[in-house]
Short mmCIF file of C-alpha atoms in Angstrom, two decimals:
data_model
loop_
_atom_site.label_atom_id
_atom_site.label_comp_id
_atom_site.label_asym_id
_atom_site.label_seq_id
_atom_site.Cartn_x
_atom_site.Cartn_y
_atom_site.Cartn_z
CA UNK A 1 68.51 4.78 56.80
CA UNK A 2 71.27 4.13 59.02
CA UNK A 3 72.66 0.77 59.73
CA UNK A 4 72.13 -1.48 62.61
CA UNK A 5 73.95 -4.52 63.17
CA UNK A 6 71.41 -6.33 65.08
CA UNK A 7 67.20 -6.21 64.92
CA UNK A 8 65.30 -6.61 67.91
CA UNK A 9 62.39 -8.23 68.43
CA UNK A 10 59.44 -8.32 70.97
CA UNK A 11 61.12 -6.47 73.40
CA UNK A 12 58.40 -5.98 75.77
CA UNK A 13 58.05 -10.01 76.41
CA UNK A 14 58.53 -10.45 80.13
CA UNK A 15 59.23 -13.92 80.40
CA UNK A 16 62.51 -15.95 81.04
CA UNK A 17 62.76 -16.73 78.04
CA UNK A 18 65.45 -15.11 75.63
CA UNK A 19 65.83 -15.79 72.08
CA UNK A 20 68.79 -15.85 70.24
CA UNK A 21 69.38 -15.87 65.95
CA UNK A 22 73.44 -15.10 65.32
CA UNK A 23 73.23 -15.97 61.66
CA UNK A 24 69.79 -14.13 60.99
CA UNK A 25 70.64 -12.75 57.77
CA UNK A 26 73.33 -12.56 54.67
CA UNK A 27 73.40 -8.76 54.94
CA UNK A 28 76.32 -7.21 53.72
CA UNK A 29 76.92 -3.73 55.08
CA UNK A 30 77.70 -0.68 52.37
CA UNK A 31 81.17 -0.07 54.53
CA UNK A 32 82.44 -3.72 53.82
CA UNK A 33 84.32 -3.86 50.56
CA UNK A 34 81.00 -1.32 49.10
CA UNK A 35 78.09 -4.40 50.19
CA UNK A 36 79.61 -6.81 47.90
CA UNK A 37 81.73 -9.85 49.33
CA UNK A 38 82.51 -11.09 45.55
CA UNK A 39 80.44 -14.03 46.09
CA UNK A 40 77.62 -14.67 43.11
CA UNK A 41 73.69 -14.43 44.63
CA UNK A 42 73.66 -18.18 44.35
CA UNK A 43 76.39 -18.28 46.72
CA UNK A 44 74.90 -15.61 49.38
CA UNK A 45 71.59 -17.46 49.52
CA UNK A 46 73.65 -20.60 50.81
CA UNK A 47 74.08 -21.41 54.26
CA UNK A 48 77.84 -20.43 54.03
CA UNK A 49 76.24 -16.58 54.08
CA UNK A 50 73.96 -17.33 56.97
CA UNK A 51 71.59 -19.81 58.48
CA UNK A 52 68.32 -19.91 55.99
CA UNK A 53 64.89 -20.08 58.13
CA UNK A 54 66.28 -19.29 61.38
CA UNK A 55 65.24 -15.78 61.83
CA UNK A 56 61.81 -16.58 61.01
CA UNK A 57 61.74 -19.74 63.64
CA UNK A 58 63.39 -17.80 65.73
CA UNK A 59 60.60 -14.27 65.45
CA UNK A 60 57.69 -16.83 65.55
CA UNK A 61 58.92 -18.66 68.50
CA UNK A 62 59.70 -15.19 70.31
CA UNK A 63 55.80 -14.74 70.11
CA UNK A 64 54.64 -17.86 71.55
CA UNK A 65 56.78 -18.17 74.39
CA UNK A 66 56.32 -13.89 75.11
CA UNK A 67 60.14 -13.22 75.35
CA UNK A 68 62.48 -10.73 73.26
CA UNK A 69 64.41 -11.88 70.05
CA UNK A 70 68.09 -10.99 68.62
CA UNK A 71 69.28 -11.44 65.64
CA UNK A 72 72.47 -10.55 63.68
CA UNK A 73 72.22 -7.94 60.65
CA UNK A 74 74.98 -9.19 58.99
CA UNK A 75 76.98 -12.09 57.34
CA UNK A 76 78.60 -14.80 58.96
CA UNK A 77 81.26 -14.09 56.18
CA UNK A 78 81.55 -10.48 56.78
CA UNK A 79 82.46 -11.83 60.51
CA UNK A 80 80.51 -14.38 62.65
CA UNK A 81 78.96 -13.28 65.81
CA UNK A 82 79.18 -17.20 67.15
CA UNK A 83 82.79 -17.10 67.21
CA UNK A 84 85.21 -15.71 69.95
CA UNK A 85 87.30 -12.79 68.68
CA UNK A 86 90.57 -15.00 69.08
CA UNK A 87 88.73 -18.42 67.17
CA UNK A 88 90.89 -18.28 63.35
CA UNK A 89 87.69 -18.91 61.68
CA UNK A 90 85.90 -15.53 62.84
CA UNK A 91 86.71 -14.25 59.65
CA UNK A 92 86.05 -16.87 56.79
CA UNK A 93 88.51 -16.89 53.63
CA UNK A 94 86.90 -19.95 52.79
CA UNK A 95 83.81 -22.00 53.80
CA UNK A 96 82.18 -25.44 52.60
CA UNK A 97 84.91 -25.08 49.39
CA UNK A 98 84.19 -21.39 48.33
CA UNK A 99 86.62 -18.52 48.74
CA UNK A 100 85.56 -15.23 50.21
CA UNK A 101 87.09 -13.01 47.60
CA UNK A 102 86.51 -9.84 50.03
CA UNK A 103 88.15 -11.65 52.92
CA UNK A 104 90.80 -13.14 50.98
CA UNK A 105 93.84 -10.35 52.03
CA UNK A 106 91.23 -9.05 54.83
CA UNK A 107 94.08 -7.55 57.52
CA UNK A 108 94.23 -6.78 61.31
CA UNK A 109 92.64 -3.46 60.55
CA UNK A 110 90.01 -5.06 58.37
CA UNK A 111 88.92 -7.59 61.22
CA UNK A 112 88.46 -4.79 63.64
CA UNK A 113 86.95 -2.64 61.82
CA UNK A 114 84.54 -5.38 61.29
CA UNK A 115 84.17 -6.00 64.59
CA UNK A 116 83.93 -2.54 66.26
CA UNK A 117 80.70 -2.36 63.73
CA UNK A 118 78.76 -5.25 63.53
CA UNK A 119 80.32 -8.01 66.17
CA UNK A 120 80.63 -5.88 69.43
CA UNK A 121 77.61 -3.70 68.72
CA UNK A 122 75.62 -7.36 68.41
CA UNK A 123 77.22 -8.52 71.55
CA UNK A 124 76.65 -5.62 73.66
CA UNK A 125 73.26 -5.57 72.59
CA UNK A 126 72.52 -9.25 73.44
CA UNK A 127 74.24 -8.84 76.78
CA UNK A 128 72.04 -6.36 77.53
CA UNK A 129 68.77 -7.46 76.84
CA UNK A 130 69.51 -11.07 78.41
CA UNK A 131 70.51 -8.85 81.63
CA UNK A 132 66.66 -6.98 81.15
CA UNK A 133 65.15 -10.72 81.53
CA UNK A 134 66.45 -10.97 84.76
CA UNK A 135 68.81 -13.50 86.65
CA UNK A 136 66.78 -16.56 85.87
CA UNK A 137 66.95 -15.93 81.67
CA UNK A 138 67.23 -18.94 79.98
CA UNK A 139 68.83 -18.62 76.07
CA UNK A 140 67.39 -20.47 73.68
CA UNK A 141 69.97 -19.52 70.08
CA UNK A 142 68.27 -20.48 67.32
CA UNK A 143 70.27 -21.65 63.63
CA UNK A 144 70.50 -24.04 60.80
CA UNK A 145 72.19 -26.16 58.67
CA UNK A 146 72.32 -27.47 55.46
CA UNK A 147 71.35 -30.85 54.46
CA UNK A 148 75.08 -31.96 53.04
CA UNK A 149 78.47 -29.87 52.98
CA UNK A 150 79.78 -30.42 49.35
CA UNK A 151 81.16 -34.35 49.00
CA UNK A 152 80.10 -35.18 52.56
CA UNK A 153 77.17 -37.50 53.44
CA UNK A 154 73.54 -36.20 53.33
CA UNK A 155 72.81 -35.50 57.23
CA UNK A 156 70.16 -37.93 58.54
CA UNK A 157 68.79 -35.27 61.83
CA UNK A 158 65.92 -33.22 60.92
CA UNK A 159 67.00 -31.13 64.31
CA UNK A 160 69.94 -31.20 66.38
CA UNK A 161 70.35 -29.78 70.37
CA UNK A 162 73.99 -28.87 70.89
CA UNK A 163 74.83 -27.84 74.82
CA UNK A 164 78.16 -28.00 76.79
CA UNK A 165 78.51 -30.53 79.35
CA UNK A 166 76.61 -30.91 82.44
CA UNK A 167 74.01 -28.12 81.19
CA UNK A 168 70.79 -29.93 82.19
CA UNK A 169 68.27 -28.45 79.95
CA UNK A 170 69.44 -29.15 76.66
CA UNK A 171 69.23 -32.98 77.65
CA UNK A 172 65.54 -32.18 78.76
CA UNK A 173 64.82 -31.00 75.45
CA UNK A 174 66.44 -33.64 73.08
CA UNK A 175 63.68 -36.00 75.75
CA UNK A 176 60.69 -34.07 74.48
CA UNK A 177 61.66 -34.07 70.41
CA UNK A 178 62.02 -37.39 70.44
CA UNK A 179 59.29 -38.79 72.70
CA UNK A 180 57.06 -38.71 69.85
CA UNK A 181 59.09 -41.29 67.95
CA UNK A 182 58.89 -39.07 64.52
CA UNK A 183 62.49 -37.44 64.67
CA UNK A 184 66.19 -37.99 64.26
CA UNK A 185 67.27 -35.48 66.83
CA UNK A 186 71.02 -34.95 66.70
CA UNK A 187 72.78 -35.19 70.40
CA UNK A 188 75.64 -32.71 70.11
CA UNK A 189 74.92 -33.43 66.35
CA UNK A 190 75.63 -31.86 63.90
CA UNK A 191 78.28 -30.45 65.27
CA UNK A 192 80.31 -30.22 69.16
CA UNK A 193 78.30 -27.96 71.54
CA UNK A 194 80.70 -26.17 72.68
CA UNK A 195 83.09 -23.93 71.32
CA UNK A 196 85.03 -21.45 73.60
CA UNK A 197 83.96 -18.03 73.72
CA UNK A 198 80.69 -18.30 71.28
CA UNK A 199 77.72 -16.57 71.93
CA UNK A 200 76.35 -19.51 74.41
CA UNK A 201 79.79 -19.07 76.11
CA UNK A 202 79.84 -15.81 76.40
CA UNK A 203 76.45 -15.04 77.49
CA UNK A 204 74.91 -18.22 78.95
CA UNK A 205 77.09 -20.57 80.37
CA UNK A 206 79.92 -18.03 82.07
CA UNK A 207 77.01 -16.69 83.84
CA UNK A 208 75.22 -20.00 84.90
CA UNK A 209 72.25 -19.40 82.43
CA UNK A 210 70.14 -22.53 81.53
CA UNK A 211 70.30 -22.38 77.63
CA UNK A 212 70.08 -24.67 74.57
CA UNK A 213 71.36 -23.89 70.79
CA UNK A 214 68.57 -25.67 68.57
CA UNK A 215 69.72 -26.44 65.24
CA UNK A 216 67.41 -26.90 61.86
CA UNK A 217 67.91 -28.49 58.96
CA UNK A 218 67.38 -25.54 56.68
CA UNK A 219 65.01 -27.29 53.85
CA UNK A 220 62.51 -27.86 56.84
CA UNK A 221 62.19 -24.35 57.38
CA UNK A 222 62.45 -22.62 54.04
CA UNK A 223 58.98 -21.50 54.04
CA UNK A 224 57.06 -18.64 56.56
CA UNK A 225 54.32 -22.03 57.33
CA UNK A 226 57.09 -24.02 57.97
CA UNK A 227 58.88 -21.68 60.26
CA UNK A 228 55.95 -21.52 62.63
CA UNK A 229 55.09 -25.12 62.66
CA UNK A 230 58.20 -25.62 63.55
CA UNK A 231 58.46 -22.46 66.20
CA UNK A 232 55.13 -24.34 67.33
CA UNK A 233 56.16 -27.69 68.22
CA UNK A 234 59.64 -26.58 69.85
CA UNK A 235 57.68 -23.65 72.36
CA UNK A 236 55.81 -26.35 74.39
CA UNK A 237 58.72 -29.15 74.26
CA UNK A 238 60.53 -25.97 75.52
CA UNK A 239 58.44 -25.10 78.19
CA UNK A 240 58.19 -28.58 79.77
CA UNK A 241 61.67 -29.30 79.19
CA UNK A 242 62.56 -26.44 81.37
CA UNK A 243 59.98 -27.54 84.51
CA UNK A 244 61.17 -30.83 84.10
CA UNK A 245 65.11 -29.80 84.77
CA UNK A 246 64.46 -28.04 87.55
CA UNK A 247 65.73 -24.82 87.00
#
């Protein structure tokens, strides 16, 4: 069968909506160092490999709110598609205290061969489909994290909403998770919402697009009931969220 460095999901969905998954899976392509990253399975299952859960959330939430998915077919490690091609940490020697033996004397020719496979491809792809939904697409990117990085505090969010400043839906969201009262939603948390030239860079905000990135905390979603309780509580919060901004 011959690689693809993306999957594609729901294509026909002709909503705004547009759903994003950049860490959707821990593959390892044949042409990178023969599939094998010298990492041990233990190691590729973590959430230094790719984001546990979210492709699932992210499938099951393309359903309910009728709007096309993307997701990455390939490691973070091997290079990570929510990373400008200039950011030093595109290609990871060494993540949450584990060296990437593969990347460890990666070169120049490495990295682009890497990138004229599985980044660009992704990126091309994504640009195109959120063009398809039309000038009003909003991007909803979908990923998780782990409960604790190794000798850091356990995180206390179950769910974080990261967004540059002044986008006004993301705010509208973090409003609807925690109106309920049964959440610690993470503002910006765990981690900045913005990072020049990532994927909501690149595709949403330098064209105006309302968009959110919705972080998990991965052992909330480890299970295919668990992804779509998940996928539906955040489609209606969503939905009004995005009436509610205005845009």
């Amino acid at each position: 069968m011959t690689y693809s460095p993306y999957f594609t999901h729901g294509q026909a969905g002709n909503s705004r909506w547009l759903i994003t998954c950049d860490h959707a899976t821990n593959t390892v392509p044949g042409f990178v160092n023969g599939g094998d990253l010298g990492l041990p399975p233990a190691d590729m299952a973590r959430h230094i490999a790719y984001d546990p859960g979210a492709w699932g959330v992210s499938i099951a939430l393309g359903e309910l709110l009728n709007a096309p998915v993307i997701g990455s077919n390939f490691s973070r490690l091997v290079i990570d598609p929510n990373r400008g091609e200039d950011d030093p940490t595109l290609l990871m020697k060494l993540y949450d205290g584990t060296i990437i033996p593969a990347n460890r004397h990666a070169d120049e020719a490495e990295r682009e061969a890497r990138l004229n496979a599985c980044y660009r491809p992704y990126h091309r792809a994504l640009a195109d489909l959120a063009a398809a939904q039309g000038p009003d697409v909003v991007i909803v990117a979908v990923h998780s994290f782990t409960p604790q990085l190794r000798g850091r505090a356990p995180r206390p969010w179950e769910i974080g909403i990261l967004y540059p400043e002044g986008e006004r839906f993301s705010p509208e969201v973090i409003c609807g998770l925690k109106a309920p009262g049964d959440l610690t939603v993470g503002d910006n948390e765990p981690y900045t919402g913005y990072l020049p030239g990532d994927a909501i860079d690149t595709h949403a905000s330098a064209h105006n697009r309302p968009n959110t990135l919705i972080e998990l905390r991965n052992d909330l979603i480890a299970t295919a009931e668990q992804q779509q309780a998940w996928a539906e509580r955040l489609a209606p919060v969503l939905t009004e969220a995005l009436l509610r901004s205005g845009l």
